[in-house]
Amino acid sequence: MANPEQSIPVVAAENLRKCYGSFVAVNDISFNVGRGELFGILGPNGAGKTSTIRMIYGFSPLSGGSLTVFGKNVTTDWRSIRARLGVCHQDNNLDTEMSVRQNLEVFGTFFGIPAPVARKRATDLLEFFGLAHREKARVGELSGGLMRRLVLARALINEPELLILDEPTTGLDPQSRQQLWEQLARLKKRGVTILLTTHYMEEAAQLCDRLIIIDRGRILVEGRPRDLVGEYVGNQVIESSPVCEGLREFVKARKLDHEDLGHRLLIYCKNDEALYREITGQYCQDNCILRMGTLEDVFLKLTGRELRE
Amino acid sequence: MNPASFSLTWRCLRVWKRDWLVNRQSWHISFLVPLLEPILYVAAFGVGFRALIPELQYRGETVSYVMFMAPALIATSIMYNAFFENTYSSFVRMYYQKTYDAIMATPLSVEEIITGEILWGATKSLLAATVMLVVLSLFGLIRYPDSLGILPLAFLGGLCFGSIGMAFTGVVKNIDMFNLPIFLLLTPMFLFSGTFFPIDTLPGWAQAVAWTLPLTHLVALARVMTFGVLTWQDALISGGYLLALTAVCFPLALMAMRRRLIK
């Protein structure tokens, strides 16, 4: 039997708009998130990522466009939508006056989950996130990595169908970050739809099935991470730093797809080792490397390199 | 919250329950103040003041100064408990801990969160009043059963002062700004609401001003409940005043917090 909800996108945004006074934070963006997908929203600081997800969980009123979650209208059905959502905020907004376990159980009561059920789920979540040995600890005693895990665990207390993560790994050490990624992958396997914002390109490339890059409130591109790399920067990048003599002229003469950053020159190419040999042979013996193209290259190429905010 | 419209249901009790749970862990600290405060005041005014003011007339009754002051002590404690809870404590939860942000991702509206907080503030007033009643009873300063009326009065007073506090929480820029309403409103009320001396001793214009203050009505009601006779006039004027002020300040608090939290 086909479940009718199966075919409806979990999130469907159409010409979504958010203004703060005269400032347009989200400027008519449209995207869909399918069931079971891990979808990324990437963008520099102030691009409109957080504004977008705040509208999705019914925190911010829309300024324009339409937005449905589970096929329901966020403005009118916010309560039933939120019952099926888990949100992991950018800040560790845990209840510092309570213990690790209480944070989970009390959050369960906000969803109207009966105490015995919440207790059982808290036990499972503490186990899943490796927090069981710290269940009686005060939140203030936890390290940054443990706090992050607790925030994520708390977002799962209502067994959400959609998990929203706003920059979940900001400020974490590499170990904690890897571990969190692993946990997200496990959740995805269980069928949880995940919406993630981040400005760590490695994170997005590893985790996301599909993503959008937004800047100044607009969508610049949408696609699978690998496709985007292939399409916008090629699979390979020749990087010269400091820029070798004569290389600039060579690149211009050959009309190669490149970016000149002053002290660094990036040449985007598609599996062209001959080009690399030519360049290293003629211009640069040192100071020149051939590497894989990355999502970070795509991101910087599309959003520019100047500092934000 | 529905970003667009107002929504208030019984779910606010879930927030109240959270506050109750947190408070239960440090109940001994919250009980210490209402336990010791009346003892200190009774000691200071009962022993120290007795020589200066042996007794005084209040509504035709002759009472000792300590007896006169005891109900006012409860009334000011009702005021301070709810006001502090819904200013400093609520502000910390909102601004520093971002507890409200977290709860706003669950099926609770801003109105329900704030209402739960105000109900909790009133509960703290009620708890403090209860402890103080017990302590003051030990000094023989409380008359039963009339004084039991102080319990519902404490809850109403708590709602009133909690709503006023929460309205400030909705507009202050930082936590230090709470000094302003405390210095300009609460401290004058603490001194001039018939707490330490009968209002009749003030000049006419000052009496008129005093009767516009909510604490004056709270003190008046607490006083007639402890040793006077509660008349219909008291209930109607002072009770009505507190109810009306709550009915105005509670929605004001909700509106201020909506404006602050919904972006």
Coordinates of C-alpha atoms in Angstrom, one line a residue, chain A residues 52-238:
Chain A
T52 CA 15.1 29.9 6.5
I53 CA 15.1 27.2 9.0
R54 CA 13.4 29.4 11.6
M55 CA 10.4 29.7 9.2
I56 CA 10.4 25.9 8.7
Y57 CA 9.9 25.2 12.4
G58 CA 7.4 27.9 12.8
F59 CA 9.5 30.3 14.8
S60 CA 9.4 33.2 12.4
P61 CA 6.4 34.3 10.4
L62 CA 6.8 34.3 6.6
S63 CA 7.1 37.6 4.9
G64 CA 6.0 36.0 1.6
G65 CA 5.7 32.8 -0.5
S66 CA 4.5 29.5 0.8
L67 CA 6.0 26.8 3.0
T68 CA 4.7 23.4 3.9
V69 CA 6.2 20.8 6.1
F70 CA 4.8 17.3 5.9
G71 CA 2.3 18.8 3.4
K72 CA 0.9 21.1 6.1
N73 CA 0.9 24.8 6.3
V74 CA 3.5 26.1 8.8
T75 CA 1.4 29.2 9.6
T76 CA -1.7 27.3 10.6
D77 CA -0.6 23.8 11.5
W78 CA 2.6 24.8 13.4
R79 CA 1.6 22.8 16.5
S80 CA 1.2 19.5 14.7
I81 CA 4.2 20.1 12.6
R82 CA 6.4 20.8 15.6
A83 CA 5.2 17.6 17.3
R84 CA 7.0 15.7 14.5
L85 CA 10.1 17.9 14.3
G86 CA 13.4 17.9 16.1
V87 CA 15.4 21.1 16.2
C88 CA 19.1 21.4 17.1
H89 CA 19.9 25.0 17.5
Q90 CA 23.2 26.7 16.9
D91 CA 23.6 27.6 20.6
N92 CA 23.7 24.9 23.2
N93 CA 20.5 26.1 24.7
L94 CA 20.4 23.3 27.3
D95 CA 18.8 23.8 30.7
T96 CA 21.8 24.4 32.9
E97 CA 19.7 24.1 36.0
M98 CA 19.0 20.4 35.3
S99 CA 20.9 17.2 34.9
V100 CA 21.7 15.5 31.6
R101 CA 18.8 13.1 32.0
Q102 CA 16.4 15.7 33.2
N103 CA 17.1 17.8 30.1
L104 CA 15.8 15.0 28.0
E105 CA 12.8 14.0 30.2
V106 CA 11.6 17.5 30.8
F107 CA 11.9 18.3 27.1
G108 CA 9.7 15.3 26.6
T109 CA 6.9 16.8 28.7
F110 CA 6.9 19.9 26.4
F111 CA 5.8 17.4 23.7
G112 CA 3.2 15.9 26.0
I113 CA 5.1 12.6 26.1
P114 CA 4.0 10.5 29.1
A115 CA 6.7 10.3 31.8
P116 CA 7.4 6.5 31.6
V117 CA 7.8 6.8 27.8
A118 CA 10.1 9.8 28.1
R119 CA 12.2 8.0 30.7
K120 CA 12.6 5.0 28.4
R121 CA 13.5 7.1 25.4
A122 CA 15.9 9.1 27.4
T123 CA 17.7 5.9 28.5
D124 CA 17.9 4.8 24.8
L125 CA 19.2 8.2 23.7
L126 CA 21.8 8.5 26.4
E127 CA 23.0 5.1 25.3
F128 CA 23.0 6.0 21.6
F129 CA 25.0 9.2 22.2
G130 CA 27.4 7.7 24.7
L131 CA 26.1 9.9 27.5
A132 CA 24.8 7.2 29.8
H133 CA 27.7 7.5 32.2
R134 CA 27.1 11.2 32.6
E135 CA 23.3 11.1 33.1
K136 CA 23.4 12.6 36.5
A137 CA 25.9 15.3 35.6
R138 CA 24.9 19.0 35.5
V139 CA 25.0 20.4 32.0
G140 CA 27.6 22.9 33.1
E141 CA 30.1 20.1 33.8
L142 CA 30.0 18.8 30.3
S143 CA 32.6 19.5 27.6
G144 CA 31.5 21.2 24.4
G145 CA 31.3 18.0 22.5
L146 CA 29.1 16.3 25.1
M147 CA 26.8 19.3 25.2
R148 CA 26.4 19.2 21.5
R149 CA 25.5 15.5 21.7
L150 CA 23.0 16.2 24.4
V151 CA 21.4 19.0 22.3
L152 CA 21.1 16.5 19.4
A153 CA 19.8 13.8 21.8
R154 CA 17.2 16.2 23.1
A155 CA 16.0 17.0 19.6
L156 CA 15.2 13.3 19.2
I157 CA 13.1 12.8 22.3
N158 CA 9.9 13.0 20.3
E159 CA 11.2 10.6 17.6
P160 CA 11.0 13.3 14.9
E161 CA 10.5 12.5 11.3
L162 CA 12.4 15.6 10.3
L163 CA 15.5 16.7 12.2
I164 CA 16.7 20.3 11.7
L165 CA 20.3 21.1 12.5
D166 CA 21.6 24.6 12.5
E167 CA 25.4 24.5 12.3
P168 CA 25.6 21.4 14.5
T169 CA 29.4 21.1 14.6
T170 CA 30.5 24.7 15.0
G171 CA 33.1 24.9 17.7
L172 CA 33.7 21.2 18.0
D173 CA 37.1 19.5 17.8
P174 CA 37.8 17.1 14.9
Q175 CA 37.1 14.0 17.1
S176 CA 33.7 15.2 18.3
R177 CA 32.8 16.4 14.7
Q178 CA 33.6 13.0 13.2
Q179 CA 31.5 11.3 15.9
L180 CA 28.6 13.6 15.3
W181 CA 28.7 12.9 11.6
E182 CA 28.7 9.2 12.3
Q183 CA 25.6 9.6 14.5
L184 CA 23.8 11.6 11.8
A185 CA 24.6 8.9 9.3
R186 CA 23.1 6.3 11.6
L187 CA 20.0 8.4 12.0
K188 CA 19.6 8.8 8.3
K189 CA 19.8 5.0 8.0
R190 CA 16.8 4.8 10.3
G191 CA 14.8 6.9 7.8
V192 CA 15.0 10.3 9.5
T193 CA 14.9 13.2 7.1
I194 CA 17.6 15.7 8.0
L195 CA 18.0 19.3 7.1
L196 CA 21.3 20.8 7.9
T197 CA 22.9 24.2 7.7
T198 CA 26.6 24.6 7.8
H199 CA 29.5 26.5 6.5
Y200 CA 31.9 23.6 6.7
M201 CA 32.2 22.4 3.2
E202 CA 33.8 19.1 4.1
E203 CA 30.8 18.4 6.4
A204 CA 28.4 19.1 3.6
A205 CA 30.3 17.1 1.0
Q206 CA 30.5 14.1 3.4
L207 CA 26.9 14.1 4.6
C208 CA 24.5 15.7 2.2
D209 CA 22.6 13.9 -0.5
R210 CA 21.7 17.2 -2.0
L211 CA 22.3 20.8 -1.1
I212 CA 21.7 24.4 -2.0
I213 CA 24.2 27.2 -1.7
I214 CA 22.6 30.5 -0.7
D215 CA 24.0 34.0 -0.5
R216 CA 22.3 37.3 0.2
G217 CA 19.0 35.5 0.6
R218 CA 19.1 33.8 -2.9
I219 CA 19.9 30.3 -4.1
L220 CA 23.0 30.2 -6.2
V221 CA 23.1 26.5 -7.0
E222 CA 21.3 23.3 -6.1
G223 CA 22.6 19.8 -6.6
R224 CA 24.5 16.8 -5.4
P225 CA 27.9 17.7 -3.9
R226 CA 29.9 15.7 -6.4
D227 CA 28.0 17.0 -9.4
L228 CA 28.4 20.6 -8.2
V229 CA 32.2 20.1 -7.9
G230 CA 32.4 18.6 -11.4
E231 CA 30.2 21.3 -12.9
Y232 CA 31.7 24.4 -11.3
V233 CA 35.4 23.7 -10.7
G234 CA 36.1 20.5 -12.5
N235 CA 37.4 17.5 -10.7
Q236 CA 40.9 18.9 -10.4
V237 CA 42.5 22.1 -9.4
I238 CA 46.0 23.2 -10.1

